[in-house]
PDB file of C-alpha atoms and ligand atoms in Angstrom:
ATOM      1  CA  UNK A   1      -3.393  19.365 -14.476  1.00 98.00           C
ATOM      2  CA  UNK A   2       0.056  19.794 -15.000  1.00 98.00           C
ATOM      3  CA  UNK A   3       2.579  16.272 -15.055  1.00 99.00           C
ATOM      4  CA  UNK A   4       6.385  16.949 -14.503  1.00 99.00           C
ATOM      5  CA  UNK A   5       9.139  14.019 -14.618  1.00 98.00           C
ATOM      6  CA  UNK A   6      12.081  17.215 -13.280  1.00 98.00           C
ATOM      7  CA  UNK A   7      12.312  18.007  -9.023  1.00 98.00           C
ATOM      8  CA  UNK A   8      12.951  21.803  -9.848  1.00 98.00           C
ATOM      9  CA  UNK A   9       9.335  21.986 -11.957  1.00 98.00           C
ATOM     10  CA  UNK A  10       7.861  19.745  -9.134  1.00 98.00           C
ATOM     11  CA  UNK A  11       9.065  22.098  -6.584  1.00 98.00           C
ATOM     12  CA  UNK A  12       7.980  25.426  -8.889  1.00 98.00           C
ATOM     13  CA  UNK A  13       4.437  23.959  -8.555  1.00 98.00           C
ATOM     14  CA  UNK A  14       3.951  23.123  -5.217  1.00 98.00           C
ATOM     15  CA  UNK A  15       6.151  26.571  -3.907  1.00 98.00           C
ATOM     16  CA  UNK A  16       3.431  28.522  -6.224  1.00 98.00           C
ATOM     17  CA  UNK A  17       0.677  26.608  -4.796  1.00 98.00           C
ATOM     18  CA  UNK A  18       2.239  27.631  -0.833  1.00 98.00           C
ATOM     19  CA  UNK A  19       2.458  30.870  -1.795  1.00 98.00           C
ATOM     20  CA  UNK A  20      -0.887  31.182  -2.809  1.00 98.00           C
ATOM     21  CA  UNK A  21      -1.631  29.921   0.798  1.00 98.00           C
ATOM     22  CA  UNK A  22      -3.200  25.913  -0.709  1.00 99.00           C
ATOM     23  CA  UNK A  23      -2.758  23.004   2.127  1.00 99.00           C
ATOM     24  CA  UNK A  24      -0.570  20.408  -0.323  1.00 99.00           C
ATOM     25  CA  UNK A  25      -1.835  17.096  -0.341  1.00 99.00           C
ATOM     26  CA  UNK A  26       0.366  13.811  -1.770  1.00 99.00           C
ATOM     27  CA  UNK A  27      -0.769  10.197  -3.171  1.00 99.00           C
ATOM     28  CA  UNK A  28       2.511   8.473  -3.445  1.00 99.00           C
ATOM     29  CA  UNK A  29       1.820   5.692  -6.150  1.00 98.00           C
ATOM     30  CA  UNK A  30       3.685   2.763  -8.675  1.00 98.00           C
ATOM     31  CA  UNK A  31       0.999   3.907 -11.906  1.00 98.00           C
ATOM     32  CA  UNK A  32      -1.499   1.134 -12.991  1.00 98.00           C
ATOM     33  CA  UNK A  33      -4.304   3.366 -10.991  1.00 98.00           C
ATOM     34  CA  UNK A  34      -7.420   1.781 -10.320  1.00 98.00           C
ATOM     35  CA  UNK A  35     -10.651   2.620  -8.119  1.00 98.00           C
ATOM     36  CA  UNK A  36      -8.232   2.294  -4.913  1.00 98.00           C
ATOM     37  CA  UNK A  37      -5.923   5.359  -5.990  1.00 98.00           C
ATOM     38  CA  UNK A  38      -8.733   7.208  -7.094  1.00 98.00           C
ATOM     39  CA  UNK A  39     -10.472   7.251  -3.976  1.00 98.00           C
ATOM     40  CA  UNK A  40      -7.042   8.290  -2.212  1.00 98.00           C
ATOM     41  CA  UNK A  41      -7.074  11.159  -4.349  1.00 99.00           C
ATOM     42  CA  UNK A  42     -10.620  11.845  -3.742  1.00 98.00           C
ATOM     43  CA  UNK A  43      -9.825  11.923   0.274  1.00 98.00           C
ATOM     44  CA  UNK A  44      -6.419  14.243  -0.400  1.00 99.00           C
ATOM     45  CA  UNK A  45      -9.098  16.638  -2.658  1.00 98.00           C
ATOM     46  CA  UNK A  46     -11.683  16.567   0.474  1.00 98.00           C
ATOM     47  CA  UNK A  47      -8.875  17.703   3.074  1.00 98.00           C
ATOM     48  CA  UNK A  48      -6.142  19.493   1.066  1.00 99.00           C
ATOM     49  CA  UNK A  49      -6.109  22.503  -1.393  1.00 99.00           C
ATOM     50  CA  UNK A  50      -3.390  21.417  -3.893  1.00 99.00           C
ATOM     51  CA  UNK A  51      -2.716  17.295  -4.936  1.00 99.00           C
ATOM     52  CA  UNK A  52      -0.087  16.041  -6.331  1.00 99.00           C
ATOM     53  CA  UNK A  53      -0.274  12.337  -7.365  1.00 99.00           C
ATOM     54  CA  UNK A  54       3.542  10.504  -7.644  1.00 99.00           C
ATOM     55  CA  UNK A  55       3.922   7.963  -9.932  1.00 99.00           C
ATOM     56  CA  UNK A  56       6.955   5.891  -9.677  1.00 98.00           C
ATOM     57  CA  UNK A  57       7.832   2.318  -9.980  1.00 98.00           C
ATOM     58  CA  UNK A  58      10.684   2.099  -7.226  1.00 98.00           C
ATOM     59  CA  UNK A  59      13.240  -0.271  -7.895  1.00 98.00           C
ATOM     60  CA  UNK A  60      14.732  -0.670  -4.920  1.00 98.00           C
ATOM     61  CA  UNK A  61      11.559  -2.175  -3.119  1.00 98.00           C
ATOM     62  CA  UNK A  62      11.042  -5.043  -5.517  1.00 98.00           C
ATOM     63  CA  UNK A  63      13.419  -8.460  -4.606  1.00 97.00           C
ATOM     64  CA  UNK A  64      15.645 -10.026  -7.955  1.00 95.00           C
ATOM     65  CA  UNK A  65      13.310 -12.576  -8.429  1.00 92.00           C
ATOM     66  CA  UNK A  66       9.859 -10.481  -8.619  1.00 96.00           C
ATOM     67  CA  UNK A  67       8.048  -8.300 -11.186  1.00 94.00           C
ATOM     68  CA  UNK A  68       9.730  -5.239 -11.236  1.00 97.00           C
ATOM     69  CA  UNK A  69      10.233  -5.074 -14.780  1.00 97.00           C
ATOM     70  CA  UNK A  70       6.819  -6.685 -16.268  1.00 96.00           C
ATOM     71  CA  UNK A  71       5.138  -4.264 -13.499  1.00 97.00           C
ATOM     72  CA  UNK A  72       2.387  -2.835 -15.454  1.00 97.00           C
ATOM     73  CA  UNK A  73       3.536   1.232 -16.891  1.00 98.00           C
ATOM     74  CA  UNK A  74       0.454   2.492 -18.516  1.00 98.00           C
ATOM     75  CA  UNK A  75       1.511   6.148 -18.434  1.00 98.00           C
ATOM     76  CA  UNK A  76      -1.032   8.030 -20.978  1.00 98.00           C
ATOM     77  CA  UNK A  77      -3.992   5.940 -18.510  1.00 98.00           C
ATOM     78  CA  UNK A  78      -3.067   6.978 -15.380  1.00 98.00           C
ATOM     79  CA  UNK A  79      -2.439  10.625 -16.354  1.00 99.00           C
ATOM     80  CA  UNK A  80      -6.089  10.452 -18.222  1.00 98.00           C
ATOM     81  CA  UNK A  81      -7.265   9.225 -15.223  1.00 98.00           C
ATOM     82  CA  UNK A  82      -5.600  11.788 -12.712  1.00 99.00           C
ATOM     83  CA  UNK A  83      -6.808  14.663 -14.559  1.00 98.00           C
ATOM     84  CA  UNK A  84     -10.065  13.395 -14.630  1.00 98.00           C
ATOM     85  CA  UNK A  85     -10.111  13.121 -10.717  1.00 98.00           C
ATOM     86  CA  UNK A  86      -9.336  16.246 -10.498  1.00 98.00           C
ATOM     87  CA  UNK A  87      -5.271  15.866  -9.637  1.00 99.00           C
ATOM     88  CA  UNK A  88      -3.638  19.379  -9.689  1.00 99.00           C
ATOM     89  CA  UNK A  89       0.239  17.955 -10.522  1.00 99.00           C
ATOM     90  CA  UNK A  90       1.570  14.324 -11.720  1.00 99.00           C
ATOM     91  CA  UNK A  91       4.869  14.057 -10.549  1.00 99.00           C
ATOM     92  CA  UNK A  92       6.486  11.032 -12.951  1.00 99.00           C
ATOM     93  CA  UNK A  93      10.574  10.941 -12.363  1.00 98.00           C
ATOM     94  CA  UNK A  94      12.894   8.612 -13.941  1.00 98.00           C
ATOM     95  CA  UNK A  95      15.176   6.538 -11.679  1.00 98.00           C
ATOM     96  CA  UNK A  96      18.019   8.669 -11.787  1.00 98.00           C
ATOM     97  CA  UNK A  97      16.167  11.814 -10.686  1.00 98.00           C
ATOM     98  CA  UNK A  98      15.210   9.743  -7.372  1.00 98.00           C
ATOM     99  CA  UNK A  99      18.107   7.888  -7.410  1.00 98.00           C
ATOM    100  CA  UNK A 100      21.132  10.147  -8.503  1.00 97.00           C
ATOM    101  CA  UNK A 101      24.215   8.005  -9.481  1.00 97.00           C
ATOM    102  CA  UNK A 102      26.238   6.804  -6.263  1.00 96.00           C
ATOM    103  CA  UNK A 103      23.593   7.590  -3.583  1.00 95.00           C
ATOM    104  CA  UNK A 104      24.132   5.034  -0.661  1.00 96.00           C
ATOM    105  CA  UNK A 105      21.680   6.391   1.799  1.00 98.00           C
ATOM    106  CA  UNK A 106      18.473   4.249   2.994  1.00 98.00           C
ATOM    107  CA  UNK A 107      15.968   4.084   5.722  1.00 98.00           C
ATOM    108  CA  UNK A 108      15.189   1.147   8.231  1.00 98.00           C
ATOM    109  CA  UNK A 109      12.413   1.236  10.391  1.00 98.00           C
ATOM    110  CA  UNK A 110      13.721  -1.546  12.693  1.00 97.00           C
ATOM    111  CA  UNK A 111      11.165  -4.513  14.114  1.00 95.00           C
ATOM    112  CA  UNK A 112       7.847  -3.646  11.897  1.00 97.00           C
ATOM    113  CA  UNK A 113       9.993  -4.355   8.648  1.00 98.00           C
ATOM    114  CA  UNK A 114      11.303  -7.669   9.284  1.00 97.00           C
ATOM    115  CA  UNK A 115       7.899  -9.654   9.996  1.00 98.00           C
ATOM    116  CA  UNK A 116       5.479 -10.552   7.932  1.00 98.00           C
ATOM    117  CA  UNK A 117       5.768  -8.890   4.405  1.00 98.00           C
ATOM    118  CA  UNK A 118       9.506  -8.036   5.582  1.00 98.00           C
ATOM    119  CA  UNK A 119       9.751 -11.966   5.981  1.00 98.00           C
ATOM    120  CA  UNK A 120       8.990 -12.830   2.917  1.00 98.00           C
ATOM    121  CA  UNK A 121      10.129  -9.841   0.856  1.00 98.00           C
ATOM    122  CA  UNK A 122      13.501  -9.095   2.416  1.00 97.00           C
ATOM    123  CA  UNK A 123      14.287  -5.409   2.316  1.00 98.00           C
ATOM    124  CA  UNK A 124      11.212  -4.603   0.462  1.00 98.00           C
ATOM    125  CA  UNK A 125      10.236  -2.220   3.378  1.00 98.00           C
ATOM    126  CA  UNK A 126      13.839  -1.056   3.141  1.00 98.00           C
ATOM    127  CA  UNK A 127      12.709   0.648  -0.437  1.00 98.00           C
ATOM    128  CA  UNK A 128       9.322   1.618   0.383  1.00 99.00           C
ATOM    129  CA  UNK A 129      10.556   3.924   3.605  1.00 99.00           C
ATOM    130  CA  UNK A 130      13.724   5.212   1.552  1.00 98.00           C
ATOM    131  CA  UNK A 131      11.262   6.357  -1.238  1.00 99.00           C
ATOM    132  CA  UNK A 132       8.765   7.437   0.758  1.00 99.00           C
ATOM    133  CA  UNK A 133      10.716   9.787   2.582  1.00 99.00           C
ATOM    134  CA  UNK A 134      12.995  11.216  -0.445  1.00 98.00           C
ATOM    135  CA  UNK A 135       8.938  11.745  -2.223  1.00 99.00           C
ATOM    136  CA  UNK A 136       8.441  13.254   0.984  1.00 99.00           C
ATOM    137  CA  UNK A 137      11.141  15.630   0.894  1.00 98.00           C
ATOM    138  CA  UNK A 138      10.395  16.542  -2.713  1.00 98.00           C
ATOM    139  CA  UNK A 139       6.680  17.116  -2.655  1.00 98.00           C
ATOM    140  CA  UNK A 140       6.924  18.508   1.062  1.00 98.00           C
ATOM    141  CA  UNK A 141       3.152  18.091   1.745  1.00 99.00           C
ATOM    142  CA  UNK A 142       0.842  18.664   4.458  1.00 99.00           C
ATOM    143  CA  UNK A 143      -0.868  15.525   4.212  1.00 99.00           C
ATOM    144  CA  UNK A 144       0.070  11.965   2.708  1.00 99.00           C
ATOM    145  CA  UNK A 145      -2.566   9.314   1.600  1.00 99.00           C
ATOM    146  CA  UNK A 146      -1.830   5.785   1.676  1.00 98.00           C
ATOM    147  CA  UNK A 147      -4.353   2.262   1.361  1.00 98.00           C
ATOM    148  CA  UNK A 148      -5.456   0.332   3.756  1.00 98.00           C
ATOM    149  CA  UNK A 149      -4.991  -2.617   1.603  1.00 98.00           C
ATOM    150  CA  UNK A 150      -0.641  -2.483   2.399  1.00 98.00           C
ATOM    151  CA  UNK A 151      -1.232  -2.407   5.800  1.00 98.00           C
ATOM    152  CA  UNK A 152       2.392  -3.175   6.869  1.00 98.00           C
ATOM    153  CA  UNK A 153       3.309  -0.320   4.715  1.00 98.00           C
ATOM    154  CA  UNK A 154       1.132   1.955   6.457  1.00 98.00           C
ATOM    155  CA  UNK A 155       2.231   1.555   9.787  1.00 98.00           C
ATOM    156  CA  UNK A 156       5.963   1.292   8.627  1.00 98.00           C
ATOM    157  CA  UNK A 157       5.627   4.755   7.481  1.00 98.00           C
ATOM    158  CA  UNK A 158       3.370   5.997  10.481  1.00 98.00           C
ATOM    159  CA  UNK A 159       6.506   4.809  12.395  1.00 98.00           C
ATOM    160  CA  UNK A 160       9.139   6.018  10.493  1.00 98.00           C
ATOM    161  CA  UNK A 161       7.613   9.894  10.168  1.00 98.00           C
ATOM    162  CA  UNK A 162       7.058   9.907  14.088  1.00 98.00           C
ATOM    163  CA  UNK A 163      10.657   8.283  14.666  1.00 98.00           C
ATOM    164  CA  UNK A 164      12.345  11.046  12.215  1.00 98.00           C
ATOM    165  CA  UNK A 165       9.953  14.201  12.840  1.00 98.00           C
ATOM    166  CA  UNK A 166       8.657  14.118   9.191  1.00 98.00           C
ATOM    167  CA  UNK A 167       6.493  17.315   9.377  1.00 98.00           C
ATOM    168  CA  UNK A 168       3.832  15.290   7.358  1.00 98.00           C
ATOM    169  CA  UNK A 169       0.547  13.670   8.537  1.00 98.00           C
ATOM    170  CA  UNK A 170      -0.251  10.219   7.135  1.00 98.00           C
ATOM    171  CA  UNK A 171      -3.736   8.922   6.398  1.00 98.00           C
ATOM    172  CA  UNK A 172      -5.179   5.664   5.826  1.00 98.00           C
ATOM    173  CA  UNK A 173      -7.806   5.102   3.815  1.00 98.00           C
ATOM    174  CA  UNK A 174     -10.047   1.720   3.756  1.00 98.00           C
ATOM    175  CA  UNK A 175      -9.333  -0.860   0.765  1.00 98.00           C
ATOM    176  CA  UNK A 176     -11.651  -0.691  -2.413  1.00 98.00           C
ATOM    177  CA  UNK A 177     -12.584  -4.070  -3.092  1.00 98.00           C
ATOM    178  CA  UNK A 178     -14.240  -5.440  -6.832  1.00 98.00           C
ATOM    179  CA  UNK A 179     -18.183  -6.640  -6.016  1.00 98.00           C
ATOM    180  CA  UNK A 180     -16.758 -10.114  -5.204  1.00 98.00           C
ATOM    181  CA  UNK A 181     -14.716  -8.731  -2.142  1.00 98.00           C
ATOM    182  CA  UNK A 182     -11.482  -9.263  -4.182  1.00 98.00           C
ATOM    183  CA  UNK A 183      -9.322  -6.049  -3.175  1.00 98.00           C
ATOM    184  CA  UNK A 184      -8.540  -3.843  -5.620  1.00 98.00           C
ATOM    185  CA  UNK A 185      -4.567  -3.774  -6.824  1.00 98.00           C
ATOM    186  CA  UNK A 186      -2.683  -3.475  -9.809  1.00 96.00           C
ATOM    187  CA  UNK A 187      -1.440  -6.729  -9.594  1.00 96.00           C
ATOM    188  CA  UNK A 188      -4.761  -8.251 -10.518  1.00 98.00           C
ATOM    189  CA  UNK A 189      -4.260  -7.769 -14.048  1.00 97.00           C
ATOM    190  CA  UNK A 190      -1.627 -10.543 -14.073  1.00 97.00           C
ATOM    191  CA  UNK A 191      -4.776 -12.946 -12.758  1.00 98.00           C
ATOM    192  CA  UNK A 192      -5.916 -15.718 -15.115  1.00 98.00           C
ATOM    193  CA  UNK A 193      -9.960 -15.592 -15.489  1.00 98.00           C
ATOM    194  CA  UNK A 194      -9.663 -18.454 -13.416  1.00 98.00           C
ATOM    195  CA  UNK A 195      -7.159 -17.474 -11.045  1.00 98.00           C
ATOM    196  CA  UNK A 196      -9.590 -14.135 -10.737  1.00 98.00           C
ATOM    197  CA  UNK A 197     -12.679 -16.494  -9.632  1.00 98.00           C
ATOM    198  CA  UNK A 198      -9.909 -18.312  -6.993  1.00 98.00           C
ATOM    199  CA  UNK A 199      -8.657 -15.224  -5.656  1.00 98.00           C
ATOM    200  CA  UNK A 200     -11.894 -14.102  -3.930  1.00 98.00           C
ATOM    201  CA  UNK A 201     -11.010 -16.926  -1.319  1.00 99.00           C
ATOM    202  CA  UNK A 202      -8.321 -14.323   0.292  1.00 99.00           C
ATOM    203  CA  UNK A 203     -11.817 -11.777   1.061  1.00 98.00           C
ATOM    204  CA  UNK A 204     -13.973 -14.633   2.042  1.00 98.00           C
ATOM    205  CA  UNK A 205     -11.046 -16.011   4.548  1.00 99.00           C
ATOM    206  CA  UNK A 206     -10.927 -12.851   6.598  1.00 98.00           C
ATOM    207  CA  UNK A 207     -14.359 -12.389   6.862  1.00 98.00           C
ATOM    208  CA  UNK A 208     -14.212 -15.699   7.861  1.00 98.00           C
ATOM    209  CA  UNK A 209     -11.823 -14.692  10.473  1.00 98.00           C
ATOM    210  CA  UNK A 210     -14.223 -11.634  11.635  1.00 98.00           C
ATOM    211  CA  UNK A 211     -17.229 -13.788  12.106  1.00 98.00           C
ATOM    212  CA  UNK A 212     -14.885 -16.660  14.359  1.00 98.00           C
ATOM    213  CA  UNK A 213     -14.192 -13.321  16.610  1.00 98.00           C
ATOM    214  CA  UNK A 214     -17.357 -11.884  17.224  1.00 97.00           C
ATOM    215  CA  UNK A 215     -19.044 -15.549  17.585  1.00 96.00           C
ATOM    216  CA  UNK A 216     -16.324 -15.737  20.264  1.00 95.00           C
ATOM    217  CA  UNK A 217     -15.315 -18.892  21.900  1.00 95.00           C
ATOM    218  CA  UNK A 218     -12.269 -19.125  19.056  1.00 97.00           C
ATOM    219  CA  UNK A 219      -8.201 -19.141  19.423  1.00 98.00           C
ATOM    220  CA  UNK A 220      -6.054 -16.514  17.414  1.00 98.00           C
ATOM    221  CA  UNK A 221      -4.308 -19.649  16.698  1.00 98.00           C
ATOM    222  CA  UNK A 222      -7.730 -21.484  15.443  1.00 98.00           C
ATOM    223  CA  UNK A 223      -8.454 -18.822  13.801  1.00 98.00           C
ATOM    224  CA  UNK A 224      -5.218 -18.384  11.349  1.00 98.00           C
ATOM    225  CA  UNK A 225      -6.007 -22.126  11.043  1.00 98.00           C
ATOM    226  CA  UNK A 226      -9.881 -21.627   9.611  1.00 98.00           C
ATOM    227  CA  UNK A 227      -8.280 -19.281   7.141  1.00 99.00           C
ATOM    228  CA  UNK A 228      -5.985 -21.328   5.993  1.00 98.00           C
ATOM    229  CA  UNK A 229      -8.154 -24.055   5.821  1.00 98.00           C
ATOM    230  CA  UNK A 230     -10.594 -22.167   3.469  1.00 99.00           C
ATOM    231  CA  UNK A 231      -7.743 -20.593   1.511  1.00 98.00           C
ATOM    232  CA  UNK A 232      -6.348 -24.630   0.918  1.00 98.00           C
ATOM    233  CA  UNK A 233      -9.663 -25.471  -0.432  1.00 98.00           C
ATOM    234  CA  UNK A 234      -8.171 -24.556  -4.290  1.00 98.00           C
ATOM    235  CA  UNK A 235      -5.170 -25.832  -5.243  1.00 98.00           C
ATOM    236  CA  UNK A 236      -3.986 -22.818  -6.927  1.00 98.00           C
ATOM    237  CA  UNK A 237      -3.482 -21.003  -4.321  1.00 98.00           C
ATOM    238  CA  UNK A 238      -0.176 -21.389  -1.973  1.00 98.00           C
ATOM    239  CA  UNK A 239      -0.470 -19.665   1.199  1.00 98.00           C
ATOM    240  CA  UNK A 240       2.501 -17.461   2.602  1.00 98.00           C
ATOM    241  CA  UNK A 241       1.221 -16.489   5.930  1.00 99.00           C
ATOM    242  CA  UNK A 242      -2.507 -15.792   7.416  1.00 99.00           C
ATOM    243  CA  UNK A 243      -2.291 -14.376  10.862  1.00 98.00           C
ATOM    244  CA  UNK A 244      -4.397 -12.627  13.308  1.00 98.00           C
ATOM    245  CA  UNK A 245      -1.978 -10.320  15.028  1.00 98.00           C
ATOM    246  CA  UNK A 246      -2.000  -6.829  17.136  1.00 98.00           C
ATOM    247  CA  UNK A 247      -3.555  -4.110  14.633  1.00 98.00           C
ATOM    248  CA  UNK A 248      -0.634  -1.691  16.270  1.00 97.00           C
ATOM    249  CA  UNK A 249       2.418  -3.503  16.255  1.00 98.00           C
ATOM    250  CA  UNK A 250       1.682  -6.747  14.410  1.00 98.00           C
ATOM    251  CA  UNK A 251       2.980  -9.079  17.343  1.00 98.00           C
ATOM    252  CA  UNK A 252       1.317 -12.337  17.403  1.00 98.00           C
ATOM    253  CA  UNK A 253      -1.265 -13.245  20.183  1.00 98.00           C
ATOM    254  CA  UNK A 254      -2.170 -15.256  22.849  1.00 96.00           C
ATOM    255  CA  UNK A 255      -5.652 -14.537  23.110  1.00 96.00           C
ATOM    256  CA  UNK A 256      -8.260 -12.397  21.616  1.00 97.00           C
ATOM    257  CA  UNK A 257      -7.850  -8.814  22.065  1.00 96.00           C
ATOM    258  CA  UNK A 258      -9.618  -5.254  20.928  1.00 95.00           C
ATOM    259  CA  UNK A 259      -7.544  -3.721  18.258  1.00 97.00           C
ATOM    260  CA  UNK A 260      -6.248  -7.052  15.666  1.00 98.00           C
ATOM    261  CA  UNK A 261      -5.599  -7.226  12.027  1.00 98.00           C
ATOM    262  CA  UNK A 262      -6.103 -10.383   9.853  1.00 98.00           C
ATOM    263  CA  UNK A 263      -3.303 -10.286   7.406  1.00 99.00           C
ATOM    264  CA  UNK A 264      -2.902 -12.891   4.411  1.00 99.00           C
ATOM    265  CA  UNK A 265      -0.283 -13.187   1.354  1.00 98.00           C
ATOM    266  CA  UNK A 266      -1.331 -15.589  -0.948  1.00 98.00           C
ATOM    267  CA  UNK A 267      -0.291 -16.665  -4.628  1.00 98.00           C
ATOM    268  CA  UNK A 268      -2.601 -17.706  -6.966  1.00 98.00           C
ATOM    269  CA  UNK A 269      -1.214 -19.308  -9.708  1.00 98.00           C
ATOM    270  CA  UNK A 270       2.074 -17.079 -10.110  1.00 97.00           C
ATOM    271  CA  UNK A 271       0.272 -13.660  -8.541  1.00 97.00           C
ATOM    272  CA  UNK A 272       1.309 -13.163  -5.123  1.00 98.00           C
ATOM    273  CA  UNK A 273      -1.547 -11.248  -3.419  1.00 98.00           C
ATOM    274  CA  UNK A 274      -2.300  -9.449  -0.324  1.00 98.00           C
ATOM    275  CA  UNK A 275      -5.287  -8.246   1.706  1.00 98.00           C
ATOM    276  CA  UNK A 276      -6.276  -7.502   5.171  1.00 98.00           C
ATOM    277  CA  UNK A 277      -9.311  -7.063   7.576  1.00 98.00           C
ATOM    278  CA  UNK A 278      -8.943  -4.782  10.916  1.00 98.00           C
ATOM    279  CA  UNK A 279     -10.835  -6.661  13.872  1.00 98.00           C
ATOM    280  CA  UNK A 280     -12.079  -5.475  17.083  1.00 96.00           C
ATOM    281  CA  UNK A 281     -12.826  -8.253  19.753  1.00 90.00           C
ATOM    282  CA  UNK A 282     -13.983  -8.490  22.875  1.00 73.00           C
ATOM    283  CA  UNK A 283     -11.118  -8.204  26.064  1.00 53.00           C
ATOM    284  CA  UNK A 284     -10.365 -11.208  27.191  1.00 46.00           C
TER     285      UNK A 284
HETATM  286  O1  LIG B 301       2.056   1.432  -2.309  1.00 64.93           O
HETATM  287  C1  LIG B 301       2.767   1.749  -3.279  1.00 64.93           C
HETATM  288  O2  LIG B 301       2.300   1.915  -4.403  1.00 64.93           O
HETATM  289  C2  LIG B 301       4.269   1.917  -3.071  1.00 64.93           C
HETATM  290  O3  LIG B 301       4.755   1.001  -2.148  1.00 64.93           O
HETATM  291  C3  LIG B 301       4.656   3.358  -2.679  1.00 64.93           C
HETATM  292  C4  LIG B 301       4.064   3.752  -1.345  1.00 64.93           C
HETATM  293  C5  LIG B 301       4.203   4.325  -3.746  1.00 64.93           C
HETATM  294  C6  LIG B 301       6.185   3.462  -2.559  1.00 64.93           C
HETATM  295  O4  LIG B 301       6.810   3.136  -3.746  1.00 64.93           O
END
């Protein structure tokens, strides 16, 4: 395994590794790896030749009052833990290489951005497409990996590589979760031992919200209240939204349909958190 911070030893690698005729595949990631990224890589390994893992803690997708500076950096980790998952290239820039002094140029994916996380994290998605697409353009793979567990994210980019013609395909892969059901994230490490027991209310309130579907009978609009009921039962946690909503384009419902995602954002204690459950239900 090879890990490069420059674009022009980036691109030597992965031109090499087209040359030699290897499928690239690219795990675009903020460091603190866990389980979750490792099982990312282990899907780009299963359908691509070549993988390059990017670590970079983008600045422009964090707001001026959240963690972008105590976000957790443990470099020598993650690059132990790449290489032994098998990761052909680390790709670890500094700011300026992805952001070159004076650049004014951004992406909007308009409507999926502004609801939900985009609510509550104004231009967040804003920084996630604009990086996205510049790793995109510097990696140039075949095939991108990305978690289930930012489901917003996912479909933002799904959108904004079909809007643009980004010759890349994008693949979701299903959360990792901890034993408990908590879903795996590097945020979790800013969790109090307490706040770690309280947090597995987030898990427990979408299954919650999976059972109240396939019993039938409920309202999505009974159901978002169940979960927030069950999420209100600690007082450490404060509740940002929980909604049942179209799995496709996140628009809220009237009534129970097939394809539906249960989305919550949570804090507990001072760690905001987010998970999500995909839900089929009966046509009604
Ligand atoms: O999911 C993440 O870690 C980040 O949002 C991503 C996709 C690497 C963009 O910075």
């Amino acid at each position: 395994m090879v890990a490069v911070e420059s674009l022009s030893e980036l691109r030597q690698h992965v031109q090499n590794a087209r040359q030699a005729g290897l499928t690239i595949g690219c795990v675009p990631t903020m460091g603190a790896l866990h389980a979750g990224h490792i099982s990312l890589v282990e899907a780009a390994k299963k359908e691509t030749d070549f993988v390059v893992v990017t670590i970079f803690v983008n600045p422009t997708q964090f707001g001026p009052n959240e963690d972008f500076s105590k976000y957790p950096r443990p470099l020598e980790l993650d690059l132990q833990m790449c290489r032994e998952a098998g990761v052909d290239v680390v790709f670890h820039p500094e700011v300026p290489t992805v952001y070159p002094a004076g650049a004014t140029t951004s992406v909007e994916v308009g409507g999926l951005s502004s609801v939900l996380e985009g609510a509550f994290r104004p231009g967040h998605f804003r920084g996630v497409a604009t990086v996205v697409l510049k790793l995109f353009n510097m990696v140039q793979p075949d095939v991108a990996f990305f978690g289930q567990k930012d489901f917003q994210q996912q479909l933002v980019i799904k959108h904004m590589v079909r809007d643009l013609d980004v010759p890349v395909r994008v693949q979701t892969c299903p959360t990792k979760r901890e034993a408990d059901g908590l879903a795996m994230s590097s945020r979790n490490v800013y969790l109090s031992p307490e706040e770690r027991q309280t947090s597995v209310l987030l898990s427990q309130a979408l299954k919650l919200a999976e059972t109240m579907v396939h019993q039938g009978g409920a309202t999505p609009g009974g159901i978002e209240a169940a979960m927030k009921k069950h999420l209100e039962t600690d007082p450490r946690v404060s509740i940002d939204y929980a909604k049942l909503v179209d799995a496709h384009t996140l628009a809220d419902l009237n009534r129970i349909q097939s394809e539906m995602v249960a989305l919550i954002a949570a804090r507990v204690g001072t760690t905001r958190l987010i998970d999500n459950m995909l839900i089929s239900g009966h046509l009604s």
